[in-house]
Short mmCIF file of C-alpha atoms and ligand atoms in Angstrom, two decimals:
data_model
loop_
_atom_site.label_atom_id
_atom_site.label_comp_id
_atom_site.label_asym_id
_atom_site.label_seq_id
_atom_site.Cartn_x
_atom_site.Cartn_y
_atom_site.Cartn_z
CA MET C 1 -13.99 -3.70 18.24
CA THR C 2 -11.80 -6.44 19.68
CA GLU C 3 -9.49 -5.30 22.47
CA LYS C 4 -6.17 -7.09 22.06
CA LYS C 5 -2.84 -5.98 23.45
CA PRO C 6 -0.40 -5.88 20.55
CA GLU C 7 3.06 -7.28 21.05
CA ILE C 8 5.60 -4.46 20.92
CA ILE C 9 8.86 -5.45 19.30
CA ARG C 10 11.83 -3.09 19.12
CA ASP C 11 14.47 -5.28 17.56
CA PRO C 12 14.39 -5.83 13.75
CA GLN C 13 15.92 -9.31 13.95
CA GLU C 14 13.45 -10.39 16.61
CA LEU C 15 10.49 -9.28 14.47
CA GLN C 16 12.01 -10.94 11.42
CA ARG C 17 12.33 -14.23 13.34
CA ARG C 18 8.79 -14.09 14.69
CA LEU C 19 7.21 -13.29 11.34
CA THR C 20 9.29 -15.87 9.45
CA GLU C 21 7.86 -18.46 11.85
CA LEU C 22 4.30 -17.27 11.21
CA ARG C 23 4.82 -17.24 7.44
CA LYS C 24 6.04 -20.85 7.62
CA GLN C 25 2.68 -21.66 9.21
CA GLY C 26 1.02 -20.21 6.10
CA LYS C 27 -0.08 -16.91 7.66
CA THR C 28 -0.29 -13.81 5.47
CA ILE C 29 1.16 -10.56 6.81
CA GLY C 30 -0.17 -7.03 6.34
CA LEU C 31 2.13 -4.10 7.14
CA VAL C 32 1.18 -0.49 7.87
CA PRO C 33 4.27 1.76 8.00
CA THR C 34 3.74 4.91 10.10
CA MET C 35 5.66 7.53 12.01
CA GLY C 36 3.20 7.33 14.91
CA ALA C 37 1.10 10.14 16.41
CA LEU C 38 -1.71 8.03 15.09
CA HIS C 39 -5.06 9.39 13.96
CA TYR C 40 -8.01 7.90 12.15
CA GLY C 41 -6.21 8.23 8.79
CA HIS C 42 -3.62 5.73 10.03
CA LEU C 43 -6.27 3.58 11.67
CA SER C 44 -8.18 3.24 8.40
CA LEU C 45 -5.07 1.58 6.96
CA VAL C 46 -4.77 -0.68 9.98
CA ILE C 47 -8.40 -1.75 9.65
CA ALA C 48 -7.83 -2.60 5.97
CA ALA C 49 -4.71 -4.60 6.90
CA LYS C 50 -6.58 -6.53 9.56
CA GLU C 51 -9.39 -7.37 7.16
CA GLU C 52 -7.11 -8.71 4.45
CA SER C 53 -4.25 -10.39 6.32
CA ASP C 54 -3.92 -13.01 9.05
CA ILE C 55 -1.29 -11.02 10.92
CA SER C 56 -1.24 -7.22 11.15
CA VAL C 57 1.96 -5.29 11.82
CA VAL C 58 2.11 -1.53 12.41
CA SER C 59 5.52 0.06 12.38
CA ILE C 60 6.02 3.26 14.34
CA PHE C 61 9.29 4.89 13.46
CA VAL C 62 10.10 8.56 12.98
CA ASN C 63 12.61 7.93 10.26
CA PRO C 64 15.46 10.43 10.53
CA THR C 65 16.71 9.92 6.98
CA GLN C 66 13.55 11.28 5.37
CA PHE C 67 13.86 14.62 7.15
CA ALA C 68 16.23 17.33 5.92
CA PRO C 69 18.32 19.10 8.58
CA ASN C 70 16.01 22.16 8.50
CA GLU C 71 12.83 20.09 8.92
CA ASP C 72 10.80 19.04 11.96
CA PHE C 73 12.45 15.71 12.93
CA ASP C 74 13.17 16.83 16.51
CA LYS C 75 9.75 18.30 17.15
CA TYR C 76 7.78 15.63 15.26
CA PRO C 77 5.12 14.37 17.73
CA ARG C 78 6.01 11.13 19.50
CA THR C 79 3.05 9.64 21.36
CA LEU C 80 3.84 5.94 21.66
CA ASP C 81 1.66 5.24 24.71
CA ASP C 82 -1.42 6.75 23.07
CA ASP C 83 -0.60 4.95 19.82
CA VAL C 84 -0.40 1.61 21.63
CA ASP C 85 -3.78 2.29 23.28
CA LEU C 86 -5.41 3.02 19.94
CA LEU C 87 -3.89 -0.03 18.30
CA SER C 88 -4.97 -2.20 21.27
CA GLN C 89 -8.54 -1.10 20.67
CA ILE C 90 -8.32 -2.22 17.05
CA GLY C 91 -6.55 -5.44 17.91
CA VAL C 92 -3.27 -5.29 16.01
CA ASP C 93 -0.90 -8.25 16.35
CA PHE C 94 2.51 -6.53 16.34
CA ILE C 95 3.81 -3.00 16.81
CA PHE C 96 7.32 -2.55 15.53
CA ALA C 97 8.91 0.43 17.25
CA PRO C 98 12.67 0.34 16.67
CA THR C 99 15.20 2.99 17.65
CA PRO C 100 17.16 4.82 14.91
CA GLU C 101 20.27 2.96 16.12
CA LYS C 102 18.60 -0.40 15.49
CA MET C 103 17.49 0.63 12.01
CA TYR C 104 20.72 2.38 11.06
CA PRO C 105 23.55 0.76 13.00
CA ARG C 106 26.97 2.33 12.83
CA GLY C 107 28.42 1.90 9.33
CA PHE C 108 25.03 1.81 7.55
CA LYS C 109 25.73 2.90 3.98
CA SER C 110 22.93 1.82 1.62
CA THR C 111 20.29 3.91 -0.12
CA VAL C 112 17.41 3.00 -2.40
CA GLN C 113 16.75 5.66 -5.01
CA VAL C 114 13.78 5.62 -7.35
CA GLY C 115 14.70 7.94 -10.21
CA GLY C 116 12.20 10.22 -11.92
CA LEU C 117 9.07 9.98 -9.79
CA SER C 118 10.93 10.86 -6.60
CA GLU C 119 12.54 13.96 -8.09
CA VAL C 120 9.44 16.02 -8.92
CA LEU C 121 6.88 17.83 -6.69
CA GLU C 122 7.76 16.88 -3.07
CA GLY C 123 11.13 15.70 -4.37
CA SER C 124 12.01 19.10 -5.77
CA PHE C 125 11.23 20.82 -2.45
CA ARG C 126 12.62 17.98 -0.31
CA PRO C 127 15.45 16.51 -2.42
CA THR C 128 16.55 13.81 0.05
CA HIS C 129 13.08 12.90 1.31
CA PHE C 130 12.10 9.99 -0.93
CA ASN C 131 15.50 8.29 -0.72
CA GLY C 132 14.92 8.18 3.02
CA VAL C 133 11.40 6.86 2.53
CA THR C 134 12.24 4.13 0.01
CA THR C 135 15.25 2.97 2.00
CA VAL C 136 13.30 2.59 5.23
CA VAL C 137 10.27 1.11 3.47
CA LEU C 138 12.40 -1.54 1.75
CA LYS C 139 13.94 -2.38 5.12
CA LEU C 140 10.46 -2.72 6.63
CA PHE C 141 9.36 -4.95 3.74
CA ASN C 142 12.40 -7.17 4.26
CA ILE C 143 12.13 -7.27 8.04
CA THR C 144 8.44 -8.22 7.97
CA GLY C 145 8.27 -10.25 4.73
CA ALA C 146 4.79 -8.73 4.41
CA ASP C 147 2.45 -9.89 1.66
CA PHE C 148 0.54 -6.59 1.65
CA ALA C 149 1.55 -3.05 2.64
CA TYR C 150 -0.97 -0.26 3.16
CA PHE C 151 -0.32 3.38 2.33
CA GLY C 152 -2.58 6.43 2.31
CA GLN C 153 -3.49 8.35 -0.81
CA LYS C 154 -2.85 11.39 1.40
CA ASP C 155 0.81 10.96 0.38
CA TYR C 156 -0.04 10.32 -3.28
CA GLN C 157 3.50 10.68 -4.57
CA GLN C 158 4.85 8.42 -1.84
CA VAL C 159 2.53 5.61 -2.94
CA ALA C 160 3.56 6.14 -6.58
CA VAL C 161 7.26 6.02 -5.65
CA VAL C 162 6.85 2.91 -3.48
CA LYS C 163 4.84 1.12 -6.19
CA LYS C 164 7.57 1.95 -8.71
CA MET C 165 10.24 0.58 -6.36
CA VAL C 166 8.22 -2.63 -5.99
CA ARG C 167 7.91 -3.01 -9.77
CA ASP C 168 11.50 -2.07 -10.58
CA LEU C 169 13.00 -4.33 -7.93
CA ASN C 170 10.52 -7.25 -8.28
CA LEU C 171 9.59 -7.10 -4.62
CA PRO C 172 7.13 -9.84 -3.64
CA ILE C 173 4.60 -7.53 -1.99
CA GLU C 174 1.33 -5.90 -3.00
CA ILE C 175 0.91 -2.18 -2.29
CA ILE C 176 -2.58 -1.07 -1.38
CA SER C 177 -3.53 2.60 -1.52
CA CYS C 178 -6.32 3.68 0.84
CA PRO C 179 -8.50 6.80 0.55
CA ILE C 180 -7.76 10.08 2.33
CA ILE C 181 -9.56 10.46 5.65
CA ARG C 182 -10.67 14.03 6.33
CA GLU C 183 -12.06 16.10 9.17
CA GLU C 184 -15.69 17.08 8.80
CA ASP C 185 -14.69 20.45 7.34
CA GLY C 186 -12.49 18.78 4.71
CA LEU C 187 -9.00 19.12 6.19
CA ALA C 188 -7.06 15.91 5.55
CA LEU C 189 -6.02 14.30 8.84
CA SER C 190 -2.30 14.64 9.48
CA SER C 191 -0.02 14.26 12.47
CA ARG C 192 1.22 17.77 11.64
CA ASN C 193 -2.24 19.36 12.02
CA ARG C 194 -1.54 19.63 15.74
CA TYR C 195 1.09 22.28 14.96
CA LEU C 196 -1.63 24.61 13.61
CA SER C 197 -2.75 27.55 15.75
CA PRO C 198 -6.56 27.88 16.04
CA THR C 199 -6.58 30.55 13.30
CA ASP C 200 -4.27 28.56 11.05
CA ARG C 201 -6.45 25.49 11.61
CA LYS C 202 -9.47 27.43 10.34
CA ASN C 203 -7.51 28.77 7.37
CA ALA C 204 -6.15 25.32 6.51
CA ILE C 205 -9.48 24.26 5.02
CA ILE C 206 -8.59 26.38 2.00
CA LEU C 207 -6.58 23.40 0.68
CA SER C 208 -9.53 21.02 0.38
CA GLN C 209 -11.90 23.83 -0.57
CA SER C 210 -9.71 24.87 -3.49
CA LEU C 211 -9.37 21.22 -4.59
CA GLN C 212 -13.14 20.80 -4.55
CA LYS C 213 -13.55 24.00 -6.52
CA ALA C 214 -11.02 22.70 -9.05
CA GLU C 215 -13.01 19.50 -9.42
CA LYS C 216 -16.17 21.52 -10.02
CA LEU C 217 -14.43 23.57 -12.70
CA ILE C 218 -13.23 20.43 -14.46
CA HIS C 219 -16.63 18.78 -14.17
CA SER C 220 -18.23 21.83 -15.68
CA GLY C 221 -15.98 21.48 -18.73
CA GLU C 222 -12.77 23.41 -18.00
CA ARG C 223 -9.92 21.60 -19.76
CA ASN C 224 -7.12 24.14 -19.43
CA ALA C 225 -4.93 23.08 -16.49
CA GLN C 226 -3.47 26.57 -16.10
CA THR C 227 -6.94 28.07 -15.62
CA VAL C 228 -7.62 25.52 -12.89
CA ARG C 229 -4.25 26.12 -11.23
CA ASP C 230 -4.87 29.88 -11.34
CA GLU C 231 -8.21 29.49 -9.57
CA ILE C 232 -6.64 27.31 -6.85
CA ARG C 233 -3.88 29.89 -6.39
CA ARG C 234 -6.38 32.73 -6.22
CA MET C 235 -8.33 30.95 -3.48
CA ILE C 236 -5.27 30.00 -1.43
CA GLU C 237 -3.89 33.53 -1.66
CA THR C 238 -6.98 34.83 0.14
CA VAL C 239 -5.42 33.35 3.30
CA PRO C 240 -2.94 35.94 4.60
CA ASN C 241 -0.23 33.61 5.93
CA ALA C 242 -0.46 30.90 3.29
CA GLN C 243 2.62 30.26 1.20
CA ILE C 244 2.33 27.96 -1.79
CA ASP C 245 5.13 25.47 -2.53
CA TYR C 246 3.31 23.96 -5.52
CA ILE C 247 -0.03 23.48 -7.20
CA ALA C 248 0.28 20.66 -9.70
CA ILE C 249 -2.15 18.98 -12.08
CA VAL C 250 -0.53 15.77 -13.20
CA ASP C 251 -1.01 12.45 -14.93
CA PRO C 252 -1.94 9.93 -12.18
CA ASP C 253 0.83 7.45 -13.14
CA SER C 254 3.75 9.47 -14.49
CA LEU C 255 3.13 12.56 -12.31
CA ILE C 256 3.97 14.62 -15.38
CA GLU C 257 2.45 18.09 -15.29
CA LEU C 258 -0.40 18.54 -17.78
CA GLU C 259 -1.48 21.45 -19.95
CA ASN C 260 -4.75 19.93 -21.10
CA ILE C 261 -7.10 17.86 -18.99
CA ALA C 262 -8.23 14.94 -21.13
CA GLY C 263 -8.46 11.93 -18.81
CA ASN C 264 -8.12 11.38 -15.06
CA VAL C 265 -5.79 13.78 -13.30
CA VAL C 266 -4.44 14.27 -9.80
CA ILE C 267 -4.25 17.75 -8.36
CA LEU C 268 -1.58 18.03 -5.69
CA LEU C 269 -0.91 20.89 -3.31
CA ALA C 270 1.81 21.73 -0.84
CA VAL C 271 1.10 24.87 1.15
CA ARG C 272 2.56 26.36 4.27
CA ILE C 273 -0.01 27.79 6.62
CA GLY C 274 2.05 29.84 9.05
CA SER C 275 4.98 27.56 9.83
CA THR C 276 3.12 24.29 9.15
CA ARG C 277 3.61 22.65 5.79
CA LEU C 278 0.51 20.78 4.62
CA ILE C 279 -0.05 18.56 1.58
CA ASP C 280 -3.29 17.41 0.03
CA ASN C 281 -4.50 16.01 -3.26
CA TRP C 282 -7.61 15.13 -5.19
CA ILE C 283 -8.15 12.64 -8.00
CA VAL C 284 -10.46 14.13 -10.62
CA ARG C 285 -12.24 12.09 -13.26
CA PRO C 286 -13.60 14.44 -15.92
CA LYS C 287 -17.22 13.66 -16.78
P1 AMP O 1 2.85 9.06 8.43
O1 AMP O 1 2.76 8.56 9.83
O2 AMP O 1 2.46 10.48 8.26
O3 AMP O 1 4.14 8.68 7.76
O4 AMP O 1 1.72 8.25 7.64
C1 AMP O 1 1.68 6.86 7.64
C2 AMP O 1 0.70 6.39 6.59
O5 AMP O 1 -0.60 6.90 6.92
C3 AMP O 1 1.03 6.89 5.19
O6 AMP O 1 0.80 5.85 4.26
C4 AMP O 1 0.08 8.03 5.02
O7 AMP O 1 -0.25 8.29 3.67
C5 AMP O 1 -1.13 7.51 5.76
N1 AMP O 1 -2.00 8.64 6.13
C6 AMP O 1 -1.66 9.77 6.79
N2 AMP O 1 -2.71 10.61 6.88
C7 AMP O 1 -3.73 10.00 6.24
C8 AMP O 1 -5.10 10.36 5.97
N3 AMP O 1 -5.60 11.53 6.37
N4 AMP O 1 -5.87 9.48 5.30
C9 AMP O 1 -5.36 8.29 4.88
N5 AMP O 1 -4.09 7.90 5.10
C10 AMP O 1 -3.29 8.73 5.76
#
């Protein structure tokens, strides 16, 4: 890997100026939006961005507007020095690490709302979440003028909502969805995994295990979505302190809940293990 100290920029206008200059020179720009506390899931997006664009930009911003008042904004891990070290090892060009005050100066009043897709699943449990996400993501797109933006399938609904925003608003950017990176035992990497106690960490593999079991059921011919959901629920309920927010089997584009499994589906889970809320998903292509 190339060791290259990224340039850390904290001011949106400064980054906008620098990247406008580079775009004028014909450089393409790849953006990876993150909230920091970086792990290999994030880095896989950064590697993709570096491969496909001349200039790579990683934003690190714990965006207050996508957290509800009862959520973990204050305790969300902030590890900027470690993040910079990791990104130096990969050789990113720019790290954009603004303060909330720079992103939302006094008097900030605008919101981007993607109807429909942002109201189901995560949206029904976290009603203000996606408005916060789409607003900050549009700001990041405008600040960077990126040609490509990289998101993880880990947040399947987020990618769907962002793609819809791009289509609806004719944004000149291509959204690239990258596969979920998992621990060896199947747990999807997440900045929130560090909240898990050792026992909860062990129990957390029930998410990916139940998704794999669901895939097996579908591959062996099960076409009734409720039967598959019931099996996932049964497995998750074997973990004493697991609390299910949702188990959904949906159409990959509309995210509409299905009764019969005819074509490709996405199975999405949100489960609290102890006090840590985890999400995971699996795309299943029936044989
Ligand atoms: P976050 O910092 O959690 O907002 O995540 C920033 C980006 O990294 C999002 O596009 C996530 O979907 C993506 N991401 C997080 N975890 C993973 C993972 N395990 N595999 C792939 N992408 C991920």
